[in-house]
Tab-separated table of C-alpha atoms and ligand atoms in Angstrom:
chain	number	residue	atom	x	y	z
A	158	UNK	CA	9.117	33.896	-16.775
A	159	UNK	CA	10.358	36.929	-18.741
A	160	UNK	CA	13.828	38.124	-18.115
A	161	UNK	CA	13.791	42.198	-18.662
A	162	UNK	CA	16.156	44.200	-20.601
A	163	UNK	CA	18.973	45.733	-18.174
A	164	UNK	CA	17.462	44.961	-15.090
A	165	UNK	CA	18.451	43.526	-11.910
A	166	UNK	CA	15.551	41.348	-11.799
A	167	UNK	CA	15.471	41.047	-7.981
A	168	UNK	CA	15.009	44.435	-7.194
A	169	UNK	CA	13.278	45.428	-10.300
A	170	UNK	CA	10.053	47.397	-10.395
A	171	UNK	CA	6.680	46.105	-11.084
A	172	UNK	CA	6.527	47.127	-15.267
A	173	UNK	CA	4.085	48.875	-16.534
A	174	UNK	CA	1.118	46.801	-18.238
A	175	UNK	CA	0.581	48.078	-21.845
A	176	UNK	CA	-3.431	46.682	-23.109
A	177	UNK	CA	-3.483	48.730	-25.933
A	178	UNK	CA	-1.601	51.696	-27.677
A	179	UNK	CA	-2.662	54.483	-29.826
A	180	UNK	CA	-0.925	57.916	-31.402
A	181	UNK	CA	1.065	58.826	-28.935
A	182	UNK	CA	-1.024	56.954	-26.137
A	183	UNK	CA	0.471	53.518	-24.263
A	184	UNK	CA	-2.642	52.243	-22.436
A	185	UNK	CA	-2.879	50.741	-19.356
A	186	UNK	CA	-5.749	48.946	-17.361
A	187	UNK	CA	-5.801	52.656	-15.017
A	188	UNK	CA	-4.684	55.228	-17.306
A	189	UNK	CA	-3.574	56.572	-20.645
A	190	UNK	CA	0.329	57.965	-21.081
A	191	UNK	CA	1.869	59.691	-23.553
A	192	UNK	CA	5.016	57.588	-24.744
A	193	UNK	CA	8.191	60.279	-24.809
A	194	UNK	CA	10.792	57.339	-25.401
A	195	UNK	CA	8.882	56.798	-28.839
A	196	UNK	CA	9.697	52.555	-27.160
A	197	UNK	CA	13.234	53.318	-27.748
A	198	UNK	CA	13.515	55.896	-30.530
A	199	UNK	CA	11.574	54.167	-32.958
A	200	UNK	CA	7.735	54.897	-33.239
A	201	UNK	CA	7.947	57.763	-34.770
A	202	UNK	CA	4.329	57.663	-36.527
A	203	UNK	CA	2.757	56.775	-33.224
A	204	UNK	CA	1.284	53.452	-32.635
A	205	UNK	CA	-1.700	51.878	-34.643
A	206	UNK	CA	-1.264	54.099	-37.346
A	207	UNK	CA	-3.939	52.797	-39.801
A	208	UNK	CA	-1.266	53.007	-43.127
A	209	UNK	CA	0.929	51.345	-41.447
A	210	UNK	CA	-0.535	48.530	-40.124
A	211	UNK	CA	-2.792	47.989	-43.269
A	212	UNK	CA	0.910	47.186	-44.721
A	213	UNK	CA	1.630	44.826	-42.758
A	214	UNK	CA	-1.988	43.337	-42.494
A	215	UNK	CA	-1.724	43.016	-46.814
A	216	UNK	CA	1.418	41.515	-47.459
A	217	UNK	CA	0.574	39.084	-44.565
A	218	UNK	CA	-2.267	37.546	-47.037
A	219	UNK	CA	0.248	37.425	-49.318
A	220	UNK	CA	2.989	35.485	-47.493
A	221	UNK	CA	5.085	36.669	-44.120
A	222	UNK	CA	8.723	35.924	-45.057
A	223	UNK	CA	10.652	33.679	-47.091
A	224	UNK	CA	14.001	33.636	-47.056
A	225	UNK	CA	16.627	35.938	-48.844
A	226	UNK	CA	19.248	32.860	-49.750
A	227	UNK	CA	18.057	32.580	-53.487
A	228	UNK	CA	15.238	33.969	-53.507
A	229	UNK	CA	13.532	37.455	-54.088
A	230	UNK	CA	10.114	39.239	-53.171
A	231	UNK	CA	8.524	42.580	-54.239
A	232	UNK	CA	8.731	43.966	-50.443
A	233	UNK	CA	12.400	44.175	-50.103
A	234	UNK	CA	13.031	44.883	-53.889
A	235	UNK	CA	10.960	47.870	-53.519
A	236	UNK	CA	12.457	48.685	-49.996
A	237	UNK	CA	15.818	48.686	-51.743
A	238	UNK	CA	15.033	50.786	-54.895
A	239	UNK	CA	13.106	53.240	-52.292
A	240	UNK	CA	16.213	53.729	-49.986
A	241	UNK	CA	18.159	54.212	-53.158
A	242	UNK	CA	16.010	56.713	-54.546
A	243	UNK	CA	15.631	58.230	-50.591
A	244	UNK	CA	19.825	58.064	-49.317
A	245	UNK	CA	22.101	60.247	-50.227
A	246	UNK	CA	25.288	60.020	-52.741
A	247	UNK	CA	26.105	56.936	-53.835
A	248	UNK	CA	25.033	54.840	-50.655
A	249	UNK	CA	23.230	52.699	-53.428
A	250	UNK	CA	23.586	48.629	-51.935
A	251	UNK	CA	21.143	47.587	-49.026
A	252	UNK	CA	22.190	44.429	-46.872
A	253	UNK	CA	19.056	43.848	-44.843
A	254	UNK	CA	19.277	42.361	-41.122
A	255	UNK	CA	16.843	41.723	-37.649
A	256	UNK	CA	18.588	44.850	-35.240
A	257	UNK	CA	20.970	47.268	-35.530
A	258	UNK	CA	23.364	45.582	-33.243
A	259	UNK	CA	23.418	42.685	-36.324
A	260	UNK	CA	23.173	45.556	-38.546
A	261	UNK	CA	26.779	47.598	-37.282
A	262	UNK	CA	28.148	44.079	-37.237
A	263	UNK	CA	27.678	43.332	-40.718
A	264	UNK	CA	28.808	47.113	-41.016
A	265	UNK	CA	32.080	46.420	-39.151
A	266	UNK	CA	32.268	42.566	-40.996
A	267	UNK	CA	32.486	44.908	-44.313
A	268	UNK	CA	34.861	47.273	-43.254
A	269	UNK	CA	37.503	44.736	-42.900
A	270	UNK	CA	37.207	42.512	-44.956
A	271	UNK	CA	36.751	45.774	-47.688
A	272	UNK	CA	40.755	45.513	-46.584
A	273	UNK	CA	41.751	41.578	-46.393
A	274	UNK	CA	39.861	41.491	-49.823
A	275	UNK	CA	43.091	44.192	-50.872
A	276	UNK	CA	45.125	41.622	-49.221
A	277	UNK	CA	45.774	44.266	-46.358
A	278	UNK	CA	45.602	41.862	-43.179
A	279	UNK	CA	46.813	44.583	-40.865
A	280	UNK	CA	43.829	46.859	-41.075
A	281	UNK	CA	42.231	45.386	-37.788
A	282	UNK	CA	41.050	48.402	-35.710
A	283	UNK	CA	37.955	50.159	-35.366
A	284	UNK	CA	38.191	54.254	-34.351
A	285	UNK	CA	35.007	54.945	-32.024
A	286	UNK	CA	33.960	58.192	-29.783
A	287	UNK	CA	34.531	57.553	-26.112
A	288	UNK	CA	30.948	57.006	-24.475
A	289	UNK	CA	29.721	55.345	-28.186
A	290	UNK	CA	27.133	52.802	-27.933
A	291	UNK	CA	26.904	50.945	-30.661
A	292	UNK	CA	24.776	47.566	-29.650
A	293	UNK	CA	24.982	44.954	-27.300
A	294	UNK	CA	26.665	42.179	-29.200
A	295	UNK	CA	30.097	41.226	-28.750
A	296	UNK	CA	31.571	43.397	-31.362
A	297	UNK	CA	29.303	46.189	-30.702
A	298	UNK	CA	29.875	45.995	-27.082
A	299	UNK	CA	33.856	46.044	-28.012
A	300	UNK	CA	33.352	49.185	-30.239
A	301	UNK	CA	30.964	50.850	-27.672
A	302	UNK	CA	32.652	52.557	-24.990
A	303	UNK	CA	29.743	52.539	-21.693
A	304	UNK	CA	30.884	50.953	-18.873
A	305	UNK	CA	27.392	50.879	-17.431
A	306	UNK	CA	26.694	48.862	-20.103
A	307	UNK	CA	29.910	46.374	-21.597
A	308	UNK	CA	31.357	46.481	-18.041
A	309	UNK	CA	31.011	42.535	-18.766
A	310	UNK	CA	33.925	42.777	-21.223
A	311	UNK	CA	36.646	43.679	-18.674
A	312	UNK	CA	36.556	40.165	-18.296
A	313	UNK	CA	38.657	39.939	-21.707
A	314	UNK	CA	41.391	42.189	-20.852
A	315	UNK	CA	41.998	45.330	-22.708
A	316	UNK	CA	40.336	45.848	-26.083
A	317	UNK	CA	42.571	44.879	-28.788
A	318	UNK	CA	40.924	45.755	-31.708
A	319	UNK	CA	39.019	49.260	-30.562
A	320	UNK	CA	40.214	52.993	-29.862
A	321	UNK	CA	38.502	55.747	-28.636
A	322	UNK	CA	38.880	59.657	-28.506
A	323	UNK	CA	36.331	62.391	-27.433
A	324	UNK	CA	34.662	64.012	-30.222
A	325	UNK	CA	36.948	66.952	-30.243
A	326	UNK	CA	39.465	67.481	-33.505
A	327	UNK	CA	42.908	67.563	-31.971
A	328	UNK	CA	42.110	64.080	-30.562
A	329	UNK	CA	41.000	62.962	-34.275
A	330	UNK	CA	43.628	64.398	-36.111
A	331	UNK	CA	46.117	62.943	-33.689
A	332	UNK	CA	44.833	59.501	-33.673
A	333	UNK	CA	43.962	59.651	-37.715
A	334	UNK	CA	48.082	60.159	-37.421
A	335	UNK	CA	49.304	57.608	-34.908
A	336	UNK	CA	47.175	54.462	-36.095
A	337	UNK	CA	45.920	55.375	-39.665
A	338	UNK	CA	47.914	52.020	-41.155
A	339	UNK	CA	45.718	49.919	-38.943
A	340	UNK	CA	42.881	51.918	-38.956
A	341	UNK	CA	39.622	49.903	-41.307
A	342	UNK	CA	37.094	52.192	-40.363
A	343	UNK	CA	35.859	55.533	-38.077
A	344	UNK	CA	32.645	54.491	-36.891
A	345	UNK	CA	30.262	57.135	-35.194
A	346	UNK	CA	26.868	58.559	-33.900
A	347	UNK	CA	26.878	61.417	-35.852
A	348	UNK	CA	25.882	64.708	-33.762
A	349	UNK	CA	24.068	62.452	-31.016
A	350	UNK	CA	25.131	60.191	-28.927
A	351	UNK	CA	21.828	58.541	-27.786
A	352	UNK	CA	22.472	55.480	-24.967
A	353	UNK	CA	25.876	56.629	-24.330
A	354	UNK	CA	24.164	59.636	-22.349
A	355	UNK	CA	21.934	61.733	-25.066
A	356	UNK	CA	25.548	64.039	-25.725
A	357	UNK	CA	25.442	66.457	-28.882
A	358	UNK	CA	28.907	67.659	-30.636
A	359	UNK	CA	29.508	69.755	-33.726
A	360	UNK	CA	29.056	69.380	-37.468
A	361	UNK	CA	32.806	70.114	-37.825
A	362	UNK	CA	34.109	67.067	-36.076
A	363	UNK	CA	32.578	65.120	-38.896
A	364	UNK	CA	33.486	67.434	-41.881
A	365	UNK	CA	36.938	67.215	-40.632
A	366	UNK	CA	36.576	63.136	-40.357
A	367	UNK	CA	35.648	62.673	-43.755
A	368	UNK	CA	39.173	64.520	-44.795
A	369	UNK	CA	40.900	62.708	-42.819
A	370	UNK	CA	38.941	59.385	-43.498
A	371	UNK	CA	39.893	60.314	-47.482
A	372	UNK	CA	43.024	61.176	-47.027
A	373	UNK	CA	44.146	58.114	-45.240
A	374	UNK	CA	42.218	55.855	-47.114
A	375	UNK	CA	39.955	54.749	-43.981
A	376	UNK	CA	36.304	53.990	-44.062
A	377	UNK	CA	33.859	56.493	-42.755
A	378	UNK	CA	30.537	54.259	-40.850
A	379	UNK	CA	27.463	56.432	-39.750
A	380	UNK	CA	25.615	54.692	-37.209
A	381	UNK	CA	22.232	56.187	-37.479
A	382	UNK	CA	20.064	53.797	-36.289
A	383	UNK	CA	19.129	56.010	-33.507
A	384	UNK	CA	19.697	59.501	-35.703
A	385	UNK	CA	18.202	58.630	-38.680
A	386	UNK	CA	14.658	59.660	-40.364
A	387	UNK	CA	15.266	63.033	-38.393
A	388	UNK	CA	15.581	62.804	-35.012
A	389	UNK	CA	18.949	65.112	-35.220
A	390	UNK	CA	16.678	67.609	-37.747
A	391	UNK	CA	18.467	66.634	-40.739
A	392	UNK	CA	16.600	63.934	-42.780
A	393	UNK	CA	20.201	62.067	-42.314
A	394	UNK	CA	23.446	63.317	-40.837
A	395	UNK	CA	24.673	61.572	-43.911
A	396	UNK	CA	23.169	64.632	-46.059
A	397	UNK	CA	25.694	66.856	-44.588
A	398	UNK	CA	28.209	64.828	-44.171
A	399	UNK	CA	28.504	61.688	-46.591
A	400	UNK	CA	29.892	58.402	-44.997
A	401	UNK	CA	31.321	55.526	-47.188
A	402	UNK	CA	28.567	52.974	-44.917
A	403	UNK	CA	25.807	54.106	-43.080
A	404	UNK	CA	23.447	51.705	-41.035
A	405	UNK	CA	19.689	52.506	-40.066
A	406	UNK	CA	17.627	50.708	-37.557
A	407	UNK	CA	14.952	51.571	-34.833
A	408	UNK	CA	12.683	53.875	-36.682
A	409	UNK	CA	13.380	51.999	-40.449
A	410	UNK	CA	9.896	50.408	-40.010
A	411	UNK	CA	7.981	53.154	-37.981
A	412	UNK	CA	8.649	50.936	-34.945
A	413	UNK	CA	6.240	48.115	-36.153
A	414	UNK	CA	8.907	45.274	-36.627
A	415	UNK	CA	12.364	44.509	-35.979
A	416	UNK	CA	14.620	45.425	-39.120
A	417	UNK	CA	17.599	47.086	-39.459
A	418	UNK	CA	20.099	47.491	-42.877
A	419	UNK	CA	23.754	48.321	-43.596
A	420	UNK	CA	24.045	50.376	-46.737
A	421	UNK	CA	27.612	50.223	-48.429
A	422	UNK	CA	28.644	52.820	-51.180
A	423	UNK	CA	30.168	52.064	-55.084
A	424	UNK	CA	33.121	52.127	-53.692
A	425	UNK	CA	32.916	49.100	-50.838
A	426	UNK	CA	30.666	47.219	-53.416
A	427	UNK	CA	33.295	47.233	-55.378
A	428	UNK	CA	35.763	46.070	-52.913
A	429	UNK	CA	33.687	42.591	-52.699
A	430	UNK	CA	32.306	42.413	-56.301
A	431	UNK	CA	35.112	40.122	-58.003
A	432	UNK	CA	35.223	36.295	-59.764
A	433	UNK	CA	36.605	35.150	-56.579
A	434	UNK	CA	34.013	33.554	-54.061
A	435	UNK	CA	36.735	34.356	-51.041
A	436	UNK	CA	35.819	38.005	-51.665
A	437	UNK	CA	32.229	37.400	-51.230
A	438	UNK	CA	30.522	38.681	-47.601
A	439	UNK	CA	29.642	35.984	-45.767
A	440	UNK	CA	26.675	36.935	-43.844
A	441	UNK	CA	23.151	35.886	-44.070
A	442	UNK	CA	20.636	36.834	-41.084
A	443	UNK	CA	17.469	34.270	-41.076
A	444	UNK	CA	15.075	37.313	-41.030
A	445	UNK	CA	16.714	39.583	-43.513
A	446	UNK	CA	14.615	41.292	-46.034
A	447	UNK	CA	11.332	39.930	-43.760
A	448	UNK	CA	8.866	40.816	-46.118
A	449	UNK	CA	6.357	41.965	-43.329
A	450	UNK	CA	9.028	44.444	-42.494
A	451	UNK	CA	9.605	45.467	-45.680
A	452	UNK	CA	6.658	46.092	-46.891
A	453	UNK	CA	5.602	48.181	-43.186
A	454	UNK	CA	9.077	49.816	-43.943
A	455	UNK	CA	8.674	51.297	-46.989
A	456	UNK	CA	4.923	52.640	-45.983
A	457	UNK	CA	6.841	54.106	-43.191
A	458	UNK	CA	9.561	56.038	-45.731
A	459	UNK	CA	6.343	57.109	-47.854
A	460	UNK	CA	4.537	58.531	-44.618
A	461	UNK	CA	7.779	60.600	-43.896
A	462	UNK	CA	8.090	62.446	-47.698
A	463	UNK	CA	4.776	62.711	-48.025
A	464	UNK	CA	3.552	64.498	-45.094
A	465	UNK	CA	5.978	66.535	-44.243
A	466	UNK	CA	8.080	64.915	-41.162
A	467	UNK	CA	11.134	67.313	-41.544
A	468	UNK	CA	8.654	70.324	-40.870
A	469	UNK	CA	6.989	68.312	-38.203
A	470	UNK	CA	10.624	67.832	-36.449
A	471	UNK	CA	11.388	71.648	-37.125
A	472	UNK	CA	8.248	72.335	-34.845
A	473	UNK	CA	8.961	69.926	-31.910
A	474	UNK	CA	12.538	71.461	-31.841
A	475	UNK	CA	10.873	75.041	-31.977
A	476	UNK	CA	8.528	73.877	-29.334
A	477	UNK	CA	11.245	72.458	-26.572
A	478	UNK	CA	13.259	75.493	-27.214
A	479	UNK	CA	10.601	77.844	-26.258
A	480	UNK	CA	9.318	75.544	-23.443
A	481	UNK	CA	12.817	75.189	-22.045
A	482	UNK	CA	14.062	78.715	-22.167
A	483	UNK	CA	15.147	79.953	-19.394
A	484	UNK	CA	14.532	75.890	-17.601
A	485	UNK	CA	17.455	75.806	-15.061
A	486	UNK	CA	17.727	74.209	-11.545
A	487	UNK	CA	21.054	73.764	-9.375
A	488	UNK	CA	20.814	70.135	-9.611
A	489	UNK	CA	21.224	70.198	-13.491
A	490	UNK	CA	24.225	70.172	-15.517
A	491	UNK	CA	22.912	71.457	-18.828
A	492	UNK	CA	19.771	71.458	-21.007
A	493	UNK	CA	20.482	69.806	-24.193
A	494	UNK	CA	18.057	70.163	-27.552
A	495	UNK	CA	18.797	68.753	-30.761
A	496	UNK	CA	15.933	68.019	-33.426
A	497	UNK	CA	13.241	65.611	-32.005
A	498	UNK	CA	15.521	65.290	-29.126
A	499	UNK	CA	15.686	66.845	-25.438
A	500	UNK	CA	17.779	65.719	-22.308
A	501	UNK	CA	18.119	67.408	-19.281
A	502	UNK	CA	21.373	66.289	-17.332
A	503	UNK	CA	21.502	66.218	-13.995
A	504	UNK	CA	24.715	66.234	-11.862
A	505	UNK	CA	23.268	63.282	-9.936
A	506	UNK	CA	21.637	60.363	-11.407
A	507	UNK	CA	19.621	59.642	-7.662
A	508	UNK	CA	18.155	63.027	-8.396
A	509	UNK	CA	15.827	61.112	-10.901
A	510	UNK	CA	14.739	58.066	-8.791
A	511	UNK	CA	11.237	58.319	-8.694
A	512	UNK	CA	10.687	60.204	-12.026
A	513	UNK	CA	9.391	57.824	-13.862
A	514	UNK	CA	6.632	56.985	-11.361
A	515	UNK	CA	6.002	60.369	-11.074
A	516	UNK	CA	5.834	61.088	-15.048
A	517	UNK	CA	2.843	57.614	-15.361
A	518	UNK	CA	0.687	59.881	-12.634
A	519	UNK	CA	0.754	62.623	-14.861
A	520	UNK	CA	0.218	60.650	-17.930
A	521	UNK	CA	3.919	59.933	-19.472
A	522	UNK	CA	6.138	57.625	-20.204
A	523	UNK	CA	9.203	58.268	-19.482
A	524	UNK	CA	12.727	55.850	-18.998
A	525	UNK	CA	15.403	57.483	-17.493
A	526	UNK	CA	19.116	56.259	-17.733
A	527	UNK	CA	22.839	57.032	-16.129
A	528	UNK	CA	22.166	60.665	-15.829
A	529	UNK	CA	19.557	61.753	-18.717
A	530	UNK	CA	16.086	63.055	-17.870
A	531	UNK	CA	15.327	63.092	-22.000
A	532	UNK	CA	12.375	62.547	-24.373
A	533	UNK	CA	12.038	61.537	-27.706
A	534	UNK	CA	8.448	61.710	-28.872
A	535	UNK	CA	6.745	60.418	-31.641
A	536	UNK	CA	7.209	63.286	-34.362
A	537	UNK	CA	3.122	63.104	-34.887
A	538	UNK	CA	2.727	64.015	-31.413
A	539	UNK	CA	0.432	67.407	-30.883
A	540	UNK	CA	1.891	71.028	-29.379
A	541	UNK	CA	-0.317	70.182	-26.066
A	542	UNK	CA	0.859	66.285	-25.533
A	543	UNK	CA	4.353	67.913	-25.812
A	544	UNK	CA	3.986	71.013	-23.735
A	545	UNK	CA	2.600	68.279	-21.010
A	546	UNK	CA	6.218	66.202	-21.558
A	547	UNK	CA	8.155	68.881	-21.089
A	548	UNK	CA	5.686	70.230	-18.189
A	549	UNK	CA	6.098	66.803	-16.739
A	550	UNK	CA	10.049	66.933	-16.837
A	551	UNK	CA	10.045	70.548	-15.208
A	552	UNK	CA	7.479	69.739	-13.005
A	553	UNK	CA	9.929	67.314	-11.046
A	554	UNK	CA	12.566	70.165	-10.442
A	555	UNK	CA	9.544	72.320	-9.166
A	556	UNK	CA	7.992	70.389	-6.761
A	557	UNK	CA	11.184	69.003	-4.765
B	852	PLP	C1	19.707	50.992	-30.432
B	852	PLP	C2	21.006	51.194	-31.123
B	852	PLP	C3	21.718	50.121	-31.678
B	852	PLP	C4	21.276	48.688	-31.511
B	852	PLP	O1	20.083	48.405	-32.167
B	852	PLP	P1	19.245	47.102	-31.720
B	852	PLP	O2	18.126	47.050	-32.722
B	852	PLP	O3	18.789	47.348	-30.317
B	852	PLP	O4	20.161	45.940	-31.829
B	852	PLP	C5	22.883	50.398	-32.364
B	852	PLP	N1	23.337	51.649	-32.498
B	852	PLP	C6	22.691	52.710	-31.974
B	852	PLP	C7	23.246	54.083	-32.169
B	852	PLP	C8	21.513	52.520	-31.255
B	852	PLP	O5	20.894	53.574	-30.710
């Protein structure tokens, strides 16, 4: 018996039976659909994509996985020279792990022991956005800030080690102020907020971060495993911005496997690289460095230079806006567009009950949560398929 993701499982509805999958197609015994949740983010080359899978299908003949402790492999050597070559600055030292909840734990795991390797023991807190979703382990649910989803930790009392503010300056500069000697690390979506409701703030929150992240001596943490590889319509938020650690998961292998990595800077290397074994990080995921994922990984980084993703992302984005101009309905609070991203927020979430059967009858996929009507489409997907998602969402305001 399967036990589903976030469901009450007694009142659940029936899922959806996938047979096959294909582009931008999930197949089921009845009908086709066009996938607009990308399965959470992270197929962003569509599904069976023959480079991709031949990846995978070679370094299977070769060997699957073998473990990381004291040993080495081409795959993840290559995977780490590539995201070398592909990050920017100096975010130059790859720790690989299974999901980006492991990943922003090793990510958080770094940050403070960066400081109890200074012999600063004090340095326990973690800065965070209010409504930040970070994972659904027990640290990331402590970081993340969604009752709808951590309401489990209320059991613990108030969170000791976690703080959050809006993503508004004042509220940064005066918590950079108040807490800055206990402070290890600022950890953030950058410009999107995906599970924590699909919200979108300004550039100049982060710009003004960093400062203040220098200037007290705190570490800056990107979370992009939901922003990066373009979904914002920057390659990275961390090429505007540059943070001191910046994790990637979801899309890191086109969606194929489950990988994620933490990627430190010189500068928290440094801050474990000693002839003491205390200052070592002590972390070691089973899976890391899977070669399958690797090797699908880096075919996936390849696919995204060489043919062009960034302009393909420029196009969706130019696409939604035009489709969307002028899209308004009493029941919604505002239209949001960001790169490969849409949501439409409605004041009420029972306005969307029913939505997503009504998206599979006119062939799309489509998961609504809390309050967000959004998609996020595979960035291969055609000008039709994603005149028809958009269609789809507007066609629900139109016929009720
Ligand atoms: C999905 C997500 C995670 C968790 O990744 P998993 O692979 O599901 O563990 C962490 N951070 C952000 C921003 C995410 O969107």
């Amino acid at each position: 018996m399967i036990w589903y993701p976030y469901e009450q499982m007694k009142t659940m509805k029936e899922p959806y039976k996938i047979i096959d999958a294909e582009g931008v197609f999930l197949k089921t015994p009845e009908r086709e659909m066009i996938d607009s949740v990308s399965s959470w983010w992270s197929v962003i080359h569509g599904y069976k994509h023959p480079a991709l899978t031949a990846a995978i299908k070679e370094q299977a003949d070769q060997f699957s996985h073998v473990m990381l402790g004291g040993l080495v492999h081409e795959p993840v050597q290559r995977l780490a020279d590539k995201l070398q070559q592909f990050l920017p600055g100096d975010l130059n030292y790859s720790f690989f792990s299974d999901s980006g909840s492991v990943a922003v734990e090793v990510a958080l795991k770094m940050a403070l022991q960066y400081y109890v390797n200074q012999g600063k023991q004090k340095r326990t807190k973690v800065l965070a956005l209010t409504h930040a979703y970070h994972g659904d382990t027990f640290k990331t649910m402590e970081v993340g800030d969604d009752e709808d989803y951590h309401f489990i930790l209320e059991a613990y009392g108030e969170k000791k080690n976690a703080l959050h503010i809006p993503s508004k300056i004042p509220a940064l500069e005066e918590a950079f102020e108040k807490y800055h000697q206990e402070l290890n690390c600022f950890l953030v979506e950058p410009l999107l907020q995906g599970a924590g409701g699909m919200r979108m703030y300004d550039l100049s929150f982060l710009v003004r971060a960093r400062q203040l992240c220098d200037q007290y001596g705190v570490l800056l943490i990107f979370d992009e495993v939901a922003t990066g590889f373009g979904r914002t319509g920057n390659r990275f938020v961390a090429d505007l911005v540059l943070p001191d650690i910046l994790v990637l998961g979801k899309a890191l292998t086109g969606g194929y496997i489950g990988h994620a990595v933490t990627v430190a800077n010189q500068k928290v290397y440094e801050g474990f690289y000693s002839d003491d074994t205390k200052k070592a990080l002590m972390h070691g995921p089973t899976f890391m460095g899977n070669a399958l994922a690797c090797s699908v990984a880096l075919k996936s980084i390849e696919l995204f230079e060489q043919e062009n993703y960034m302009a393909k992302i420029r196009r969706i984005e130019e696409i939604t806006r035009r489709e969307m101009d002028g899209f308004m309905d009493p029941r919604i609070a505002e239209v949001r567009i960001l790169g490969g991203c849409v949501c439409v927020e409605v004041k009420d979430p029972g306005v969307l009950k029913g939505y997503q059967q009504f998206a599979y009858e006119h062939g799309v996929f489509s998961r609504p949560f809390l309050n967000c009507l959004y998609a996020m489409v595979p960035y291969i997907i055609t000008e039709e398929e994603l005149v028809k998602v958009l269609a789809t969402m507007k066609a629900w305001f139109g016929e009720r």
